[in-house]
């Protein structure tokens, strides 16, 4: 194995989706958000999650099906009610749980709304 291969950063990733409802109250009053004021009322999205976790070797150090099962187990209802939370806030909450189970690893968490718009946070 060459030096570049040995020093490469390795990741696994899992994806899953959850129906959820939220609202963005500031959209009702902020003049800069006038064109998206409809976001101020409770509305539905299909939230997509992509979780990437650093691993240290190539032979299923973390079995990604187990990681996926754990991620999905954190959402116990058919639809999630997240009130005013943003996709970034969802990522932070998921990271807090994942870092308890899989400590001392870099992670990247992406959360999107309906596969159109989203956020990505990289945790070191």
Backbone as JSON, one array per atom type, in Angstrom:
{
  "sequence": "XXXXXXXXXXXXXXXXXXXXXXXXXXXXXXXXXXXXXXXXXXXXXXXXXXXXXXXXXXXXXXXXXXXXXXXXXXXXXXXXXXXXXXXXXXXXXXXXXXXXXXXXXXXXXXXXXXXXXXXXXXXX",
  "N": [[0.85, -1.18, 0.0], [0.64, 2.16, -0.92], [1.96, 5.33, 0.33], [0.14, 7.46, 0.06], [-2.32, 6.11, -0.06], [-2.32, 4.91, 2.45], [-2.52, 7.18, 4.1], [-4.93, 8.26, 3.45], [-8.11, 9.72, 4.12], [-10.88, 8.08, 5.44], [-14.32, 7.29, 4.96], [-17.65, 6.35, 5.89], [-21.03, 6.29, 4.71], [-24.52, 6.98, 5.24], [-27.94, 7.15, 4.27], [-31.22, 8.46, 4.84], [-34.77, 9.1, 5.09], [-37.28, 11.27, 6.42], [-40.6, 12.18, 7.03], [-41.64, 15.4, 7.89], [-42.69, 18.27, 9.84], [-42.57, 21.76, 9.99], [-42.0, 25.27, 10.75], [-41.26, 28.67, 9.87], [-41.19, 31.2, 11.65], [-40.24, 33.9, 11.47], [-40.5, 34.55, 8.82], [-42.97, 35.63, 8.46], [-42.89, 38.25, 9.32], [-40.51, 39.57, 8.68], [-39.35, 41.89, 6.42], [-37.49, 41.28, 4.45], [-38.0, 38.7, 3.85], [-40.34, 38.53, 2.56], [-41.14, 37.41, 0.11], [-41.18, 34.74, 0.66], [-43.04, 34.33, 2.6], [-44.97, 32.44, 3.12], [-43.68, 30.37, 4.37], [-43.9, 30.77, 7.03], [-46.01, 29.52, 8.26], [-47.01, 26.34, 9.58], [-45.73, 23.65, 7.76], [-45.22, 20.89, 5.48], [-42.47, 18.7, 4.83], [-40.32, 16.4, 3.09], [-37.79, 15.34, 4.73], [-34.46, 14.79, 4.03], [-31.65, 12.93, 5.01], [-28.16, 12.73, 5.18], [-25.52, 11.06, 6.43], [-22.17, 11.12, 7.16], [-19.45, 9.37, 8.39], [-16.27, 9.28, 9.81], [-13.97, 6.64, 9.35], [-11.42, 4.27, 10.31], [-10.18, 2.14, 9.08], [-10.38, -0.17, 6.3], [-12.11, -2.34, 6.54], [-14.98, -2.62, 7.33], [-15.14, -1.26, 9.82], [-17.03, 0.31, 11.09], [-20.15, -0.92, 10.68], [-22.16, -0.08, 8.11], [-24.93, -0.56, 7.86], [-25.71, -0.98, 10.47], [-25.17, 1.54, 11.51], [-27.02, 3.02, 10.05], [-29.42, 1.86, 11.0], [-29.27, 2.71, 13.66], [-29.37, 5.52, 13.36], [-31.95, 5.82, 12.25], [-33.44, 4.86, 14.37], [-33.45, 6.92, 16.14], [-35.49, 8.57, 15.53], [-38.58, 8.31, 16.45], [-41.22, 8.54, 15.75], [-43.73, 8.46, 13.15], [-43.9, 10.82, 11.65], [-41.93, 13.73, 12.0], [-42.08, 16.4, 14.28], [-40.87, 19.49, 14.2], [-41.15, 22.1, 14.87], [-39.9, 25.26, 14.91], [-37.38, 24.69, 13.99], [-34.42, 24.64, 11.98], [-32.84, 23.05, 9.11], [-30.16, 22.93, 9.69], [-30.19, 23.0, 12.46], [-31.39, 20.53, 12.95], [-29.36, 18.86, 12.0], [-27.33, 19.43, 13.88], [-28.53, 18.41, 16.24], [-28.74, 15.69, 15.59], [-26.04, 15.09, 15.27], [-25.14, 15.41, 17.92], [-26.23, 13.15, 19.18], [-25.09, 11.07, 17.63], [-22.36, 11.46, 18.1], [-22.14, 10.67, 20.7], [-22.48, 7.92, 20.55], [-20.58, 7.2, 18.63], [-17.81, 8.24, 19.33], [-15.19, 10.76, 19.01], [-14.77, 11.09, 16.22], [-14.59, 12.46, 12.98], [-17.33, 13.96, 11.35], [-19.83, 14.41, 8.85], [-22.82, 15.96, 8.22], [-25.66, 16.14, 6.36], [-28.69, 17.73, 5.69], [-31.7, 17.87, 3.99], [-34.49, 19.53, 2.41], [-37.02, 18.06, 0.84], [-35.3, 17.19, -1.15], [-34.39, 19.37, -2.55], [-33.29, 21.73, -1.37], [-30.91, 22.46, 1.16], [-28.72, 21.9, 3.98], [-25.3, 21.52, 4.97], [-23.16, 20.33, 7.39], [-19.94, 20.15, 8.72], [-18.29, 18.33, 11.08], [-15.57, 18.37, 13.18]],
  "CA": [[0.0, 0.0, 0.0], [1.48, 3.35, -0.97], [1.78, 6.29, 1.42], [-1.12, 8.19, -0.17], [-3.42, 5.23, 0.32], [-2.28, 4.76, 3.91], [-2.88, 8.43, 4.76], [-6.24, 8.71, 2.98], [-9.2, 9.78, 5.09], [-11.92, 7.13, 5.05], [-15.66, 7.63, 5.44], [-18.83, 5.61, 5.46], [-22.19, 7.18, 4.72], [-25.86, 6.4, 5.2], [-29.0, 8.13, 3.99], [-32.58, 8.08, 5.2], [-35.74, 10.19, 4.94], [-38.36, 11.37, 7.4], [-41.6, 13.22, 6.85], [-41.62, 16.3, 9.03], [-43.41, 19.53, 9.77], [-41.96, 22.88, 10.7], [-42.39, 26.61, 10.32], [-40.21, 29.69, 9.99], [-42.02, 32.34, 12.08], [-39.71, 35.2, 11.02], [-40.92, 34.81, 7.44], [-44.23, 36.4, 8.49], [-42.7, 39.65, 9.71], [-39.27, 40.15, 8.15], [-39.58, 42.37, 5.05], [-36.56, 40.62, 3.53], [-38.5, 37.35, 3.59], [-41.71, 38.71, 2.08], [-41.43, 36.5, -1.01], [-41.34, 33.38, 1.18], [-43.83, 34.47, 3.84], [-45.72, 31.2, 3.3], [-42.92, 29.46, 5.23], [-44.16, 31.09, 8.44], [-47.02, 28.61, 8.81], [-46.6, 24.93, 9.62], [-45.78, 23.02, 6.45], [-44.64, 19.55, 5.39], [-41.34, 18.39, 3.96], [-39.67, 15.12, 3.22], [-36.42, 15.67, 5.11], [-33.45, 13.8, 3.67], [-30.46, 12.98, 5.85], [-26.98, 11.99, 4.76], [-24.56, 11.08, 7.52], [-20.86, 10.56, 6.84], [-18.66, 9.19, 9.61], [-14.89, 8.86, 9.58], [-13.54, 5.32, 9.81], [-9.97, 4.22, 10.34], [-9.65, 1.1, 8.22], [-11.25, -0.52, 5.18], [-12.86, -3.58, 6.69], [-16.23, -2.48, 8.09], [-14.92, -0.85, 11.21], [-18.42, 0.58, 11.45], [-21.03, -1.52, 9.68], [-23.08, 1.03, 7.8], [-26.33, -0.92, 8.12], [-25.94, -0.73, 11.89], [-25.22, 3.0, 11.67], [-28.32, 3.43, 9.52], [-30.45, 1.44, 11.96], [-29.19, 3.59, 14.83], [-29.89, 6.84, 12.97], [-33.41, 5.75, 12.1], [-34.05, 4.61, 15.69], [-33.52, 8.18, 16.88], [-36.74, 9.21, 15.14], [-39.49, 7.24, 16.85], [-42.57, 8.75, 15.24], [-43.81, 8.39, 11.69], [-43.56, 12.16, 11.17], [-41.26, 14.5, 13.05], [-42.55, 17.77, 14.51], [-39.65, 20.19, 14.6], [-41.52, 23.47, 15.21], [-39.2, 26.33, 14.19], [-35.99, 24.31, 13.74], [-33.88, 24.62, 10.62], [-32.13, 21.81, 8.78], [-28.89, 22.98, 10.41], [-30.47, 22.6, 13.85], [-31.59, 19.08, 12.92], [-28.03, 18.25, 11.87], [-26.64, 19.54, 15.17], [-29.13, 17.47, 17.18], [-28.34, 14.34, 15.18], [-24.62, 14.97, 15.59], [-24.99, 15.22, 19.37], [-26.52, 11.73, 19.48], [-24.11, 10.21, 16.97], [-21.03, 11.59, 18.71], [-22.15, 9.87, 21.94], [-22.33, 6.51, 20.18], [-19.36, 7.06, 17.83], [-17.01, 9.41, 19.75], [-13.86, 11.09, 18.47], [-14.73, 10.89, 14.77], [-15.11, 13.54, 12.14], [-18.61, 13.62, 10.73], [-20.5, 15.38, 7.99], [-24.26, 15.68, 8.22], [-26.42, 16.94, 5.4], [-30.14, 17.6, 5.82], [-32.35, 18.63, 2.92], [-35.94, 19.61, 2.34], [-37.59, 17.59, -0.42], [-34.25, 16.96, -2.13], [-34.16, 20.61, -3.31], [-32.5, 22.71, -0.63], [-30.47, 21.86, 2.41], [-27.5, 22.37, 4.62], [-24.25, 20.54, 5.26], [-22.26, 20.76, 8.48], [-18.81, 19.26, 8.91], [-17.9, 18.33, 12.48], [-14.22, 17.83, 13.36]],
  "C": [[0.89, 1.24, 0.0], [1.1, 4.35, 0.13], [0.47, 7.07, 1.29], [-2.32, 7.37, 0.26], [-3.47, 5.07, 1.83], [-2.8, 6.0, 4.62], [-4.26, 8.94, 4.35], [-7.25, 8.73, 4.13], [-10.33, 8.91, 4.57], [-13.24, 7.49, 5.71], [-16.63, 6.52, 5.06], [-19.97, 6.61, 5.43], [-23.47, 6.38, 4.65], [-26.84, 7.53, 4.87], [-30.33, 7.56, 4.46], [-33.46, 9.32, 5.09], [-36.79, 10.11, 6.03], [-39.32, 12.48, 6.97], [-41.56, 14.1, 8.09], [-42.37, 17.58, 8.76], [-42.66, 20.58, 10.56], [-42.51, 24.18, 10.17], [-41.22, 27.55, 10.56], [-40.91, 30.99, 10.36], [-41.53, 33.7, 11.57], [-40.15, 35.55, 9.61], [-42.21, 35.62, 7.38], [-44.0, 37.88, 8.7], [-41.46, 40.32, 9.11], [-39.5, 40.59, 6.7], [-38.65, 41.72, 4.01], [-37.0, 39.21, 3.15], [-39.92, 37.38, 3.02], [-42.08, 37.7, 0.98], [-41.58, 35.04, -0.57], [-42.16, 33.39, 2.48], [-44.65, 33.22, 4.14], [-44.99, 30.21, 4.21], [-43.21, 29.69, 6.71], [-45.2, 30.17, 9.07], [-46.49, 27.17, 8.71], [-46.78, 24.3, 8.23], [-44.95, 21.73, 6.47], [-43.45, 19.52, 4.45], [-41.01, 16.91, 4.09], [-38.21, 15.45, 3.47], [-35.52, 14.5, 4.75], [-32.22, 14.01, 4.53], [-29.35, 12.17, 5.18], [-25.94, 12.18, 5.85], [-23.28, 10.41, 7.04], [-20.05, 10.52, 8.12], [-17.28, 8.67, 9.23], [-14.67, 7.46, 10.13], [-12.03, 5.23, 9.62], [-9.35, 3.05, 9.58], [-10.74, 0.66, 7.25], [-12.19, -1.69, 5.41], [-14.01, -3.44, 7.68], [-16.0, -2.2, 9.57], [-16.25, -0.44, 11.83], [-19.28, -0.02, 10.34], [-22.12, -0.51, 9.36], [-24.54, 0.68, 7.96], [-26.67, -0.72, 9.6], [-26.01, 0.77, 12.18], [-26.57, 3.52, 11.19], [-29.44, 3.07, 10.49], [-30.46, 2.35, 13.18], [-29.77, 4.97, 14.49], [-31.42, 6.83, 12.9], [-34.1, 5.55, 13.45], [-34.19, 5.89, 16.51], [-34.8, 8.96, 16.58], [-37.85, 8.18, 15.35], [-40.92, 7.42, 16.36], [-42.56, 8.71, 13.72], [-43.45, 9.72, 11.05], [-42.93, 12.92, 12.32], [-41.84, 15.91, 13.09], [-41.34, 18.55, 15.01], [-39.86, 21.68, 14.84], [-40.76, 24.47, 14.33], [-37.78, 25.94, 13.75], [-35.65, 24.28, 12.25], [-33.22, 23.28, 10.35], [-30.78, 21.77, 9.49], [-29.07, 22.56, 11.87], [-30.71, 21.1, 13.94], [-30.26, 18.35, 12.83], [-27.28, 18.29, 13.19], [-27.2, 18.55, 16.2], [-28.74, 16.03, 16.86], [-26.87, 14.1, 15.52], [-24.4, 14.72, 17.08], [-25.21, 13.77, 19.75], [-25.45, 10.81, 18.88], [-22.74, 10.28, 17.64], [-20.97, 10.91, 20.08], [-21.87, 8.41, 21.61], [-21.01, 6.25, 19.45], [-18.44, 8.24, 18.15], [-15.7, 9.56, 18.96], [-13.73, 10.79, 16.99], [-15.22, 12.16, 14.08], [-16.41, 13.04, 11.52], [-19.04, 14.76, 9.83], [-21.96, 14.99, 7.97], [-24.94, 16.68, 7.3], [-27.9, 16.67, 5.63], [-30.76, 18.46, 4.73], [-33.86, 18.59, 3.07], [-36.36, 19.2, 0.93], [-36.56, 17.37, -1.52], [-33.88, 18.2, -2.94], [-33.15, 21.54, -2.66], [-32.06, 22.08, 0.67], [-29.23, 22.5, 2.94], [-26.57, 21.21, 4.91], [-23.37, 21.12, 6.35], [-21.19, 19.69, 8.63], [-18.33, 19.43, 10.35], [-16.54, 17.66, 12.61], [-13.97, 17.52, 14.82]]
}
